[in-house]
PDB file of C-alpha atoms and ligand atoms in Angstrom:
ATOM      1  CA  UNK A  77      -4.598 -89.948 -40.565  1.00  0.00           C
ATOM      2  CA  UNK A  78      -5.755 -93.741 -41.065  1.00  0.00           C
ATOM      3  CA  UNK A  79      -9.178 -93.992 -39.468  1.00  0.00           C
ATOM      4  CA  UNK A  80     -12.055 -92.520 -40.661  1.00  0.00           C
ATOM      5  CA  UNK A  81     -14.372 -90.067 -38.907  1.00  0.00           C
ATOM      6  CA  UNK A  82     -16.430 -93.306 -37.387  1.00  0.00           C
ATOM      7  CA  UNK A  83     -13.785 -95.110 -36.011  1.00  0.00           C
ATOM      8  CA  UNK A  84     -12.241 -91.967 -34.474  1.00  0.00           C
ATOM      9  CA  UNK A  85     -15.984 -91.318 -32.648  1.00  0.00           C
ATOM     10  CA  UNK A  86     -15.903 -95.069 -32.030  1.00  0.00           C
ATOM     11  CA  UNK A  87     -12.523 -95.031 -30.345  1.00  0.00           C
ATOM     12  CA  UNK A  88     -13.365 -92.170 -28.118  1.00  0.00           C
ATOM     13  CA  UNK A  89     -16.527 -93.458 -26.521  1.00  0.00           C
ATOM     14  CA  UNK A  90     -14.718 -96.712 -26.074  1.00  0.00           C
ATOM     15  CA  UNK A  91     -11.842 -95.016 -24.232  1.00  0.00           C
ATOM     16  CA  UNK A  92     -14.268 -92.500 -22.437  1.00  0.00           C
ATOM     17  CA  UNK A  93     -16.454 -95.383 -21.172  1.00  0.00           C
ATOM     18  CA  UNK A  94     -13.572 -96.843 -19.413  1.00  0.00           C
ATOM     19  CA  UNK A  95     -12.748 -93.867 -17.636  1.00  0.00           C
ATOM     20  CA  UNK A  96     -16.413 -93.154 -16.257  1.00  0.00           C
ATOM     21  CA  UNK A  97     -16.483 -97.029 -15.509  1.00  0.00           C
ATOM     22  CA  UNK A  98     -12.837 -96.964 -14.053  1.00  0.00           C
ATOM     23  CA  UNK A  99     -12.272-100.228 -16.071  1.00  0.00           C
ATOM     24  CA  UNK A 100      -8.855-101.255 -17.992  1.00  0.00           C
ATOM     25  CA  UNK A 101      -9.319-102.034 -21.375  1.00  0.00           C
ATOM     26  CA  UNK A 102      -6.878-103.630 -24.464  1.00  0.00           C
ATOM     27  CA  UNK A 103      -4.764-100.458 -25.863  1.00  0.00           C
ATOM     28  CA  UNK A 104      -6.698 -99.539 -29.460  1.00  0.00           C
ATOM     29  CA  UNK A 105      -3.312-100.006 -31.667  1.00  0.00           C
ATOM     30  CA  UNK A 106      -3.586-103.635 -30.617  1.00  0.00           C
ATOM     31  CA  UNK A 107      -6.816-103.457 -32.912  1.00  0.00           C
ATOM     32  CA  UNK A 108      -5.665-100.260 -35.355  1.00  0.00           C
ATOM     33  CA  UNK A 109      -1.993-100.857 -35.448  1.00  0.00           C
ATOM     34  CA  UNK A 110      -1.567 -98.369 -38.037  1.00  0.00           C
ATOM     35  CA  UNK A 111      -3.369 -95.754 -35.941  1.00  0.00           C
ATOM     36  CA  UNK A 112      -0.631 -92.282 -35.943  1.00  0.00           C
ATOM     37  CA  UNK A 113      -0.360 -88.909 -33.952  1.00  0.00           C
ATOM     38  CA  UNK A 114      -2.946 -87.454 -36.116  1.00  0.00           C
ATOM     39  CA  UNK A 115      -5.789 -90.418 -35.026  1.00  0.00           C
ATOM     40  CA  UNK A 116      -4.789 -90.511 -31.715  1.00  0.00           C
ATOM     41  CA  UNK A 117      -5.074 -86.422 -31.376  1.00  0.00           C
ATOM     42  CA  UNK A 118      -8.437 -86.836 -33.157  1.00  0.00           C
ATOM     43  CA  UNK A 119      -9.732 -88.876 -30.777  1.00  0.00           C
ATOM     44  CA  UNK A 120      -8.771 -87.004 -27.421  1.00  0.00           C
ATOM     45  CA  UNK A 121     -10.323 -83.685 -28.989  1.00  0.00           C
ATOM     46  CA  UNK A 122     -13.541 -86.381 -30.038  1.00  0.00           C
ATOM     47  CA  UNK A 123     -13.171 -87.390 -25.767  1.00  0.00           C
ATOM     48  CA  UNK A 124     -13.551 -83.496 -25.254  1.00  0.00           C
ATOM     49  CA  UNK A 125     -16.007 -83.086 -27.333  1.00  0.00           C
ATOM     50  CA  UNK A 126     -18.119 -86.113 -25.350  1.00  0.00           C
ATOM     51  CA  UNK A 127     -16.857 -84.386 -22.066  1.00  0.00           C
ATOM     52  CA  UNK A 128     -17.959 -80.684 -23.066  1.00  0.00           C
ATOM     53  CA  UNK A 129     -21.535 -81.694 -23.991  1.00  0.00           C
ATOM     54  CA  UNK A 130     -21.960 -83.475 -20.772  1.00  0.00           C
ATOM     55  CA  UNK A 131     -21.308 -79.654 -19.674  1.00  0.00           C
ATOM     56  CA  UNK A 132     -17.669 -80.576 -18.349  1.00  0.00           C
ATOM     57  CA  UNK A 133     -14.800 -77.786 -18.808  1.00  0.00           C
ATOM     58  CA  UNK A 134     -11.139 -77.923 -19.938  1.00  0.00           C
ATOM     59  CA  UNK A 135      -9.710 -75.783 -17.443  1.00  0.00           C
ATOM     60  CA  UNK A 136      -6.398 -76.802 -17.868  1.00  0.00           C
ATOM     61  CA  UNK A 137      -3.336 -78.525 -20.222  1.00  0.00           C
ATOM     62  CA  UNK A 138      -0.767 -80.864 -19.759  1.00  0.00           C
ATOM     63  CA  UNK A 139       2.346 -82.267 -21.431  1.00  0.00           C
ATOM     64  CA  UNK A 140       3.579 -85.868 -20.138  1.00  0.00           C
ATOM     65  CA  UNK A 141       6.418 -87.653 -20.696  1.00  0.00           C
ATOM     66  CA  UNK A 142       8.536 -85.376 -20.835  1.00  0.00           C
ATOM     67  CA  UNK A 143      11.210 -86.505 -18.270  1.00  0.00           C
ATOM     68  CA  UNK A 144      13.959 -88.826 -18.689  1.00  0.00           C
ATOM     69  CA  UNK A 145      12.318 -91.009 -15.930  1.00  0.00           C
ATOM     70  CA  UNK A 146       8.913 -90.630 -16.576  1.00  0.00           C
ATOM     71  CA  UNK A 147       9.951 -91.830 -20.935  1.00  0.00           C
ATOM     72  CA  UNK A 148      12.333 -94.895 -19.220  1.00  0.00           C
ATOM     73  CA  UNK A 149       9.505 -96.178 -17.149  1.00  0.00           C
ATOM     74  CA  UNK A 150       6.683 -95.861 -19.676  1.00  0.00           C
ATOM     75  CA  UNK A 151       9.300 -96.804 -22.482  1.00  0.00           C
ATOM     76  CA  UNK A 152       8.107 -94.060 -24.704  1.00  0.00           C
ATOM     77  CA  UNK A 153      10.320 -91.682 -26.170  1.00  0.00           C
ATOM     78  CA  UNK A 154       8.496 -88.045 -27.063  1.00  0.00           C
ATOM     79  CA  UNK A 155       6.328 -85.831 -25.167  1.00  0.00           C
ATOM     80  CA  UNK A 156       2.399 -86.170 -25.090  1.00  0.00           C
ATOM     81  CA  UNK A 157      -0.186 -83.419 -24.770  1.00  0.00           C
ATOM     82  CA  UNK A 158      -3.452 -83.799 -23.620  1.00  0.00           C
ATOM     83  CA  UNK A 159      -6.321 -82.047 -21.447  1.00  0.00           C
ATOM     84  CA  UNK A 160      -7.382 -81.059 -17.448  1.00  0.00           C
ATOM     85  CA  UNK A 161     -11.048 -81.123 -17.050  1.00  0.00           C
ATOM     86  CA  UNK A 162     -12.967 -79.175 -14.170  1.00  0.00           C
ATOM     87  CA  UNK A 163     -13.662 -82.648 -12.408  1.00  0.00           C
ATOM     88  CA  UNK A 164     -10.875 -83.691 -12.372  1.00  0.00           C
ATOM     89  CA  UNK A 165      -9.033 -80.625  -9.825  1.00  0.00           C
ATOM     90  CA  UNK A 166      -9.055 -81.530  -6.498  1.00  0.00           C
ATOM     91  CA  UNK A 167      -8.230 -79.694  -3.404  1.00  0.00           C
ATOM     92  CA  UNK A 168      -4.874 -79.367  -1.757  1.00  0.00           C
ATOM     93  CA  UNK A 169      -5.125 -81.769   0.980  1.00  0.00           C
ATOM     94  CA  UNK A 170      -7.739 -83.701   0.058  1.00  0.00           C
ATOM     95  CA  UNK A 171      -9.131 -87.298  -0.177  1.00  0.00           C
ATOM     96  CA  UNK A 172      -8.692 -88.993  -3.694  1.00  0.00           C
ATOM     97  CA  UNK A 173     -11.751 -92.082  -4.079  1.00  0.00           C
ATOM     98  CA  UNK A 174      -9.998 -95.129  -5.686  1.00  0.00           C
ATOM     99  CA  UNK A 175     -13.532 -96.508  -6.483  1.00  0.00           C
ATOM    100  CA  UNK A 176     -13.623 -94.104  -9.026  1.00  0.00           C
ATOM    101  CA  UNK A 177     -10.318 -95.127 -10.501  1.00  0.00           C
ATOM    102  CA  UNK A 178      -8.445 -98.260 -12.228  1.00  0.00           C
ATOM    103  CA  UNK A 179      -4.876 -98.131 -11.048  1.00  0.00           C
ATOM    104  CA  UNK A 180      -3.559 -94.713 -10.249  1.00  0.00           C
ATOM    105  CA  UNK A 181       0.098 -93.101  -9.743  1.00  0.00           C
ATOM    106  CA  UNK A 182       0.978 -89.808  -8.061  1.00  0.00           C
ATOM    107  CA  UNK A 183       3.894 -87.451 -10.208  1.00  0.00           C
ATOM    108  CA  UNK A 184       4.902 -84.310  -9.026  1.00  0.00           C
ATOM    109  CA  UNK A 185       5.330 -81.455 -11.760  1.00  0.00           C
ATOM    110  CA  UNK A 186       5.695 -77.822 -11.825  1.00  0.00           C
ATOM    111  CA  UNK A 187       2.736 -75.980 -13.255  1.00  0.00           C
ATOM    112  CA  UNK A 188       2.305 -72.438 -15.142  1.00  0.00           C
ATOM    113  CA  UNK A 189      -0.562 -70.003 -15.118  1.00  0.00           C
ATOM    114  CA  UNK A 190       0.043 -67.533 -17.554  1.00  0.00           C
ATOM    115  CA  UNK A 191      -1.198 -64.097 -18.460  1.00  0.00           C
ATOM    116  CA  UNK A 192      -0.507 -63.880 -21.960  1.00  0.00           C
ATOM    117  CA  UNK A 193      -1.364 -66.562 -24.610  1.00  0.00           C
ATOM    118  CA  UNK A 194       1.667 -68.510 -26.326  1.00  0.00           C
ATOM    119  CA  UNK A 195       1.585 -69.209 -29.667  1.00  0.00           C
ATOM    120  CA  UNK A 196       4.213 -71.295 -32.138  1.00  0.00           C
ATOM    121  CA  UNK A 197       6.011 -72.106 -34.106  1.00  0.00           C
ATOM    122  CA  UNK A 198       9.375 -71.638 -32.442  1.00  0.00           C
ATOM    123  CA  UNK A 199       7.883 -70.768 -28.602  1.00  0.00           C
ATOM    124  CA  UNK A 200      10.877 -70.926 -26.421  1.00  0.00           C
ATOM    125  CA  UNK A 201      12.010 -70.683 -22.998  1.00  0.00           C
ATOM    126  CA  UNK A 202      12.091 -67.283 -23.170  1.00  0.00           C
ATOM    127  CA  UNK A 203       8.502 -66.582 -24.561  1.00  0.00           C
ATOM    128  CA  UNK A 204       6.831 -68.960 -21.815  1.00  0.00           C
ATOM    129  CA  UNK A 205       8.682 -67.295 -18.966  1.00  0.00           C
ATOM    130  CA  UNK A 206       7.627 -63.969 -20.404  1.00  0.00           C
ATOM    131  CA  UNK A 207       3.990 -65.024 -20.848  1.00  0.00           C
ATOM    132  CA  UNK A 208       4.103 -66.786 -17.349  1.00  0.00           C
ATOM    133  CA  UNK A 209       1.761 -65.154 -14.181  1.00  0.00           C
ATOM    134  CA  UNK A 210       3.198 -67.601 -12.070  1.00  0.00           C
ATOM    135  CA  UNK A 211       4.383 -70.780 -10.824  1.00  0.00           C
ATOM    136  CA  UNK A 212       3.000 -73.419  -8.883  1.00  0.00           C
ATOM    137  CA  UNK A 213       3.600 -76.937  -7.089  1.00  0.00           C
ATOM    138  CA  UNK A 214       1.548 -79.595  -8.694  1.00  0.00           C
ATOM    139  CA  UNK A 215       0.767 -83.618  -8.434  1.00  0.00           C
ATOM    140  CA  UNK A 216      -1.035 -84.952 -10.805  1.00  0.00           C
ATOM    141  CA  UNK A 217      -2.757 -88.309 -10.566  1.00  0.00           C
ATOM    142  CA  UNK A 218      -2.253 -90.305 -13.693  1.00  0.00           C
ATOM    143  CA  UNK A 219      -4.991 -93.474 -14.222  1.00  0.00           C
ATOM    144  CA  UNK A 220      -3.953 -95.271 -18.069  1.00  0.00           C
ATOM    145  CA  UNK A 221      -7.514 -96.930 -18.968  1.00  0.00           C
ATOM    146  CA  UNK A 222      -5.292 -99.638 -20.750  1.00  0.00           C
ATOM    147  CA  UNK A 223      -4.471-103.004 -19.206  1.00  0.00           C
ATOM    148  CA  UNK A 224      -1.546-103.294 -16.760  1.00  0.00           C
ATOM    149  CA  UNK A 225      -0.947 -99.076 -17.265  1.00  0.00           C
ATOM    150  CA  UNK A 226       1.209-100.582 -20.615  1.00  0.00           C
ATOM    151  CA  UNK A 227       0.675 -98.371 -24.015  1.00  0.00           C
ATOM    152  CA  UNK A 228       2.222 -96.718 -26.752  1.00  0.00           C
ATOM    153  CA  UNK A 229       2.585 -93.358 -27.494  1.00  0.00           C
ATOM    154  CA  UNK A 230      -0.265 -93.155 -30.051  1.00  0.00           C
ATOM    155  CA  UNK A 231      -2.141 -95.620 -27.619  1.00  0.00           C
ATOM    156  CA  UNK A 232      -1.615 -92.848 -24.483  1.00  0.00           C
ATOM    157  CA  UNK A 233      -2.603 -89.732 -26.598  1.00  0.00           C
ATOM    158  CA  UNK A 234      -5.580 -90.997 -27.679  1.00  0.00           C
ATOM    159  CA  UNK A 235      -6.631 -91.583 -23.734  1.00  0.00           C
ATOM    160  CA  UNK A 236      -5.631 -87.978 -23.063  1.00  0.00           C
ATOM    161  CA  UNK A 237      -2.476 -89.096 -21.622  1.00  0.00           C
ATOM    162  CA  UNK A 238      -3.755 -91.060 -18.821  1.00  0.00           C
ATOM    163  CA  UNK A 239      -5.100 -87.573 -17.242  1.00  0.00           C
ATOM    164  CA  UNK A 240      -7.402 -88.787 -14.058  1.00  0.00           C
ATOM    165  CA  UNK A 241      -7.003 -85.920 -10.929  1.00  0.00           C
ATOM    166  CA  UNK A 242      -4.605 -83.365 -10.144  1.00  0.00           C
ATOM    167  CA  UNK A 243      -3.943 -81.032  -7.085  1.00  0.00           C
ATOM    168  CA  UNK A 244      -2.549 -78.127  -6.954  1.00  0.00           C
ATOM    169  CA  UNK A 245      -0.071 -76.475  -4.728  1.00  0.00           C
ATOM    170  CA  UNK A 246      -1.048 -72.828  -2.855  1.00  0.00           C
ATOM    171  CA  UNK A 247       1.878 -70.676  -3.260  1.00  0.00           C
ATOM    172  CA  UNK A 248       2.121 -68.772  -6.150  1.00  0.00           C
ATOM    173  CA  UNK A 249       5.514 -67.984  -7.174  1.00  0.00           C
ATOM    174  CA  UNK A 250       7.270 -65.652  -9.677  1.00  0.00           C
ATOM    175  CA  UNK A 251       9.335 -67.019 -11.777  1.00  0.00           C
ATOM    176  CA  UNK A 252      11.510 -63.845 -11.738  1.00  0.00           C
ATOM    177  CA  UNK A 253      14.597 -65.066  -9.047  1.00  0.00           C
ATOM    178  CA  UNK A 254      13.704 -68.568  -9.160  1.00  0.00           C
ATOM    179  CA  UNK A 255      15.789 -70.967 -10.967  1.00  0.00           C
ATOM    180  CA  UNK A 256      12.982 -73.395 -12.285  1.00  0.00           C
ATOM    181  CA  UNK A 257      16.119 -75.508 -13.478  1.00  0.00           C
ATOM    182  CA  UNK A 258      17.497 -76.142  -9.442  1.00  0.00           C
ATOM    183  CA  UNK A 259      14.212 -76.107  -7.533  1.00  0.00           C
ATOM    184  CA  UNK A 260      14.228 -79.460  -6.016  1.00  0.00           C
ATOM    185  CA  UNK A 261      11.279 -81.752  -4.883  1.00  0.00           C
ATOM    186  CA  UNK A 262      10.941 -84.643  -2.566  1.00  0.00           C
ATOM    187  CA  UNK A 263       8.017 -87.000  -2.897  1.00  0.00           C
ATOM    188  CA  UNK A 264       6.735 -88.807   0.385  1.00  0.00           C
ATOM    189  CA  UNK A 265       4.345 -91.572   0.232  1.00  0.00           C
ATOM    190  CA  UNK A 266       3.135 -92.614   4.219  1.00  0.00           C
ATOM    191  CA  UNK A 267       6.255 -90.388   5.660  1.00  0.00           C
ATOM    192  CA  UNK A 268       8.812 -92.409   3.223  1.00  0.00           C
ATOM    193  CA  UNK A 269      10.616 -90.637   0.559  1.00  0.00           C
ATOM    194  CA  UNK A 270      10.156 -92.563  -3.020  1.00  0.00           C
ATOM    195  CA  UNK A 271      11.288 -89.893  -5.248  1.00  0.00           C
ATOM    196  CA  UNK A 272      12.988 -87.021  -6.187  1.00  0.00           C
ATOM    197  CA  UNK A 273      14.009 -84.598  -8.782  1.00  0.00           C
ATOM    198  CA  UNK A 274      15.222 -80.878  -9.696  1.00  0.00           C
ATOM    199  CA  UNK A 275      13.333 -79.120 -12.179  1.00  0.00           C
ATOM    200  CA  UNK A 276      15.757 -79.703 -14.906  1.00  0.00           C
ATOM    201  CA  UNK A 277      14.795 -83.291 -15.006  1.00  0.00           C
ATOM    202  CA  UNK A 278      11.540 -81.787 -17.263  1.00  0.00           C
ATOM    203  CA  UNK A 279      13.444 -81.177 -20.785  1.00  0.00           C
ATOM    204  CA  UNK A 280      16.162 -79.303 -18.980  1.00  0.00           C
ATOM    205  CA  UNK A 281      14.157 -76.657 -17.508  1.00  0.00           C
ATOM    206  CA  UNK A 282      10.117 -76.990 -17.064  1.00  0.00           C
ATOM    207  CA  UNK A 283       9.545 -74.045 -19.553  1.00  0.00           C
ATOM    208  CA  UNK A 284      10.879 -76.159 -22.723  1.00  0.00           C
ATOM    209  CA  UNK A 285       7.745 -78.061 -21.926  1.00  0.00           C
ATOM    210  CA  UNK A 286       5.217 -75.532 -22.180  1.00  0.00           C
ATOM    211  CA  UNK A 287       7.249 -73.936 -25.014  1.00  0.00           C
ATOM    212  CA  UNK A 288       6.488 -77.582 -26.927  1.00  0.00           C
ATOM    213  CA  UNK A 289       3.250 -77.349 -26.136  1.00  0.00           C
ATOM    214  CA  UNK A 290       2.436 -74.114 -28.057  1.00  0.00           C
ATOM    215  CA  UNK A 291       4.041 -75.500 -30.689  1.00  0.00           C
ATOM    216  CA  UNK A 292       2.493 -77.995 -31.027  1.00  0.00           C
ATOM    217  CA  UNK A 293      -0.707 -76.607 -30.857  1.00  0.00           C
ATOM    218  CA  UNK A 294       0.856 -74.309 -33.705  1.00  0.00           C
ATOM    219  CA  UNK A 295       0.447 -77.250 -36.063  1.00  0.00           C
ATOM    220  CA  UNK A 296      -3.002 -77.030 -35.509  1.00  0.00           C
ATOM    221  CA  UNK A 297      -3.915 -73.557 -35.901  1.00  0.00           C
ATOM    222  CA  UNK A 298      -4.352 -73.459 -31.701  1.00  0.00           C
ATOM    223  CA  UNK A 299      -2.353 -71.241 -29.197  1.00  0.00           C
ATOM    224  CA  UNK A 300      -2.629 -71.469 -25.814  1.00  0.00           C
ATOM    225  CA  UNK A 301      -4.947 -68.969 -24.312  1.00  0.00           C
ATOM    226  CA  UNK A 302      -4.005 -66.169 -21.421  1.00  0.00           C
ATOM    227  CA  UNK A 303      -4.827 -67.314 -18.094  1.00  0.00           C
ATOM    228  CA  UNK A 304      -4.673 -71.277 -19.065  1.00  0.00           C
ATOM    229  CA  UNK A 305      -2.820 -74.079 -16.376  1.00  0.00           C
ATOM    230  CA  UNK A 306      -0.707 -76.137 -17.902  1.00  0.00           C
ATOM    231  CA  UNK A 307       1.563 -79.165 -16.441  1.00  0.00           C
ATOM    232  CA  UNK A 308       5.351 -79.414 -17.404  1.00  0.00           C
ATOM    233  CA  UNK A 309       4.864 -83.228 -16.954  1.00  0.00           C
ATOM    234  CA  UNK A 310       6.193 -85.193 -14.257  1.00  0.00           C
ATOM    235  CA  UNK A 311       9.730 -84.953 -12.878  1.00  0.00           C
ATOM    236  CA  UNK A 312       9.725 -88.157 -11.434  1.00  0.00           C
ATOM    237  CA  UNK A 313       8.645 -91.763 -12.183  1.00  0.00           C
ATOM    238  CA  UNK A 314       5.474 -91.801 -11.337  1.00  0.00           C
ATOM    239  CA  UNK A 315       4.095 -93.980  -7.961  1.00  0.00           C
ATOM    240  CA  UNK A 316       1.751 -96.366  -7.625  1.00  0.00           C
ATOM    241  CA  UNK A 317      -0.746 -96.045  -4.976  1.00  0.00           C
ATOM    242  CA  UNK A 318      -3.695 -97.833  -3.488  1.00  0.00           C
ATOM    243  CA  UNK A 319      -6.211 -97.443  -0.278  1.00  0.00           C
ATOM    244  CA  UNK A 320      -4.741 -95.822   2.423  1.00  0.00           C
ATOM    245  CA  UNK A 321      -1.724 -94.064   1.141  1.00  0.00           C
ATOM    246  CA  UNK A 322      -1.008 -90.516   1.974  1.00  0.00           C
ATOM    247  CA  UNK A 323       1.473 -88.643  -0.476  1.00  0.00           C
ATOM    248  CA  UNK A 324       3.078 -85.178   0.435  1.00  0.00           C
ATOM    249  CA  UNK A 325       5.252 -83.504  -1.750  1.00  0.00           C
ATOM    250  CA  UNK A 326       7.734 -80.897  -0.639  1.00  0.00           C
ATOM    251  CA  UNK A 327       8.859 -78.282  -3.295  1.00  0.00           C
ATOM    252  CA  UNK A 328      11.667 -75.999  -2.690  1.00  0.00           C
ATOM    253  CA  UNK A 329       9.648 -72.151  -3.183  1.00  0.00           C
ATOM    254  CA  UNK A 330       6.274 -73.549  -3.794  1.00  0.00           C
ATOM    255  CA  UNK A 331       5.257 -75.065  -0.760  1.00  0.00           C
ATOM    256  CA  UNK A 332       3.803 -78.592  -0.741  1.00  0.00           C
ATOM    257  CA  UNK A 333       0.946 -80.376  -1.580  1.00  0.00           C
ATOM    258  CA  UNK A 334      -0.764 -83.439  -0.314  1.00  0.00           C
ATOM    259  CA  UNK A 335      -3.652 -86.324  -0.916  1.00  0.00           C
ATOM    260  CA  UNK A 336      -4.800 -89.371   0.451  1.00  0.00           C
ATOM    261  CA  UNK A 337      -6.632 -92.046  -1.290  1.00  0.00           C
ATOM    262  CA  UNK A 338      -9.323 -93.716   0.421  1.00  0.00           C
TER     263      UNK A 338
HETATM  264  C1  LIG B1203       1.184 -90.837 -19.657  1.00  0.00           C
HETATM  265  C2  LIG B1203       1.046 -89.457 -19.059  1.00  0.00           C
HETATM  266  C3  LIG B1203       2.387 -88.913 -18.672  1.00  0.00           C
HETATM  267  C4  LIG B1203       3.631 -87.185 -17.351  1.00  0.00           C
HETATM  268  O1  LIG B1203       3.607 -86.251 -16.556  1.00  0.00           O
HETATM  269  O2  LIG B1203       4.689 -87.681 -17.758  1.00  0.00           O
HETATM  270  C5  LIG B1203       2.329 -87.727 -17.803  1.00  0.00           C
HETATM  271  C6  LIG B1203       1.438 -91.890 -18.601  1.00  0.00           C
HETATM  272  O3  LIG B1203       2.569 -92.023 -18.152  1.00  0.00           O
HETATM  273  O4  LIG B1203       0.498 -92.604 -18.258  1.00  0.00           O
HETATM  274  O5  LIG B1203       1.323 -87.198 -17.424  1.00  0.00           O
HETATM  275 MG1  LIG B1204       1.748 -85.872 -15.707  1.00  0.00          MG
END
């Protein structure tokens, strides 16, 4: 740690403010260049803390970056964790406002529900697809609150990795005879395909994902609790989109899911 308590509250109202305004802002190492891991997770659980006593929820986790293409495009090179708040689900076919948003992209990922709780160190592909209820298809819509969607990792973590909206899928799918590894998906934006990807492109299987996520909330003293959602991070580079668009995403097993922004 290198800020104190102050800054760390500081930080998080900036960063929050600019996500209920839907207004870019500098990224805060350009100020706090010495700012590490341990600031930048202080501040995201100081943004939940804001959130939860405006009587929002965390109803979900995530891990980003966690695919080759998702770490060349962003140019950062480890997995990020951050939180899914109740406003920010929406429906399976719905309409996404852009008002309400800076300069969003679209990634499809593969999501767990799980009916036991995970807890690390050393949670491993085998322990998540133990603990795992199911499988679903999800697309989560990423909005950076920093300038020109550029950042660094502590930069990113500190904004709860970019997390904005996500939809997800309606078939629920065990993972018992599906090969999370080979399930393809095809991403459409206005009946065009701009990207695709197998499962493996997440860490070689989505699973490793959630594994890392337990243990790194093993560091903390957290697990992660039965029942929770969590993202395996996109597979894909993530799109840009803008008024208008309509993305559909087809996954082999889990259906597809689909948005428009308006
Ligand atoms: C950070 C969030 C990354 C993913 O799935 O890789 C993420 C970003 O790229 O803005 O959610
Ligand atoms: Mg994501």
């Amino acid at each position: 740690m290198t800020l104190d308590e102050k800054t760390i509250q500081q930080l998080a109202a900036h960063l929050e403010d600019a996500e209920r305004e839907a207004r870019a802002v500098a990224k805060i190492t350009d100020a706090h260049p010495h700012l590490d891991w341990d600031d930048a997770y202080a501040i995201q659980a100081s943004i939940r803390a804001r959130k939860e006593a405006r009587g929002s929820r965390v109803v979900g986790l995530k891990a980003g970056l966690t695919s080759r293409a998702k770490m060349k495009q962003m140019g950062v090179e480890t997995p990020c964790f951050g939180l899914l708040f109740d406003y920010m689900s929406a429906a399976n076919g719905s309409e996404i406002r852009m008002a309400e948003l800076i300069h969003p992209k679209v990634e499809a990922e593969i999501a767990f529900v799980l009916k036991q709780p995970l807890r690390g160190p050393g949670c491993h592909v085998g322990a998540v697809l133990a603990a795992t209820d199911f499988v679903v298809a999800a697309v989560e819509i990423i909005d950076s609150r920093y300038e020109n969607f550029r950042f660094d990792l502590a930069s990113v973590i500190a904004d709860n990795t970019s997390a904005s909206r996500f939809v997800v899928g309606d078939v629920a799918a065990d993972v018992e005879g599906l090969d999370l590894r080979t399930l393809g998906l095809v991403m459409e934006k206005n009946g065009e395909i701009v990207a695709m990807a197998a499962g493996a492109a997440v860490l070689g299987h989505p699973a490793t994902a959630v594994a890392e996520l337990a243990n790194h909330l093993a560091r903390r003293g957290q697990e992660i609790p039965a029942g929770t959602y969590v993202m395996s991070g996109g597979a894909t580079e993530a799109i840009p989109v803008a008024a208008g668009d309509a993305i559909h995403v087809r996954f082999q097993n889990l259906g597809s899911t689909s948005m428009r922004f308006v």
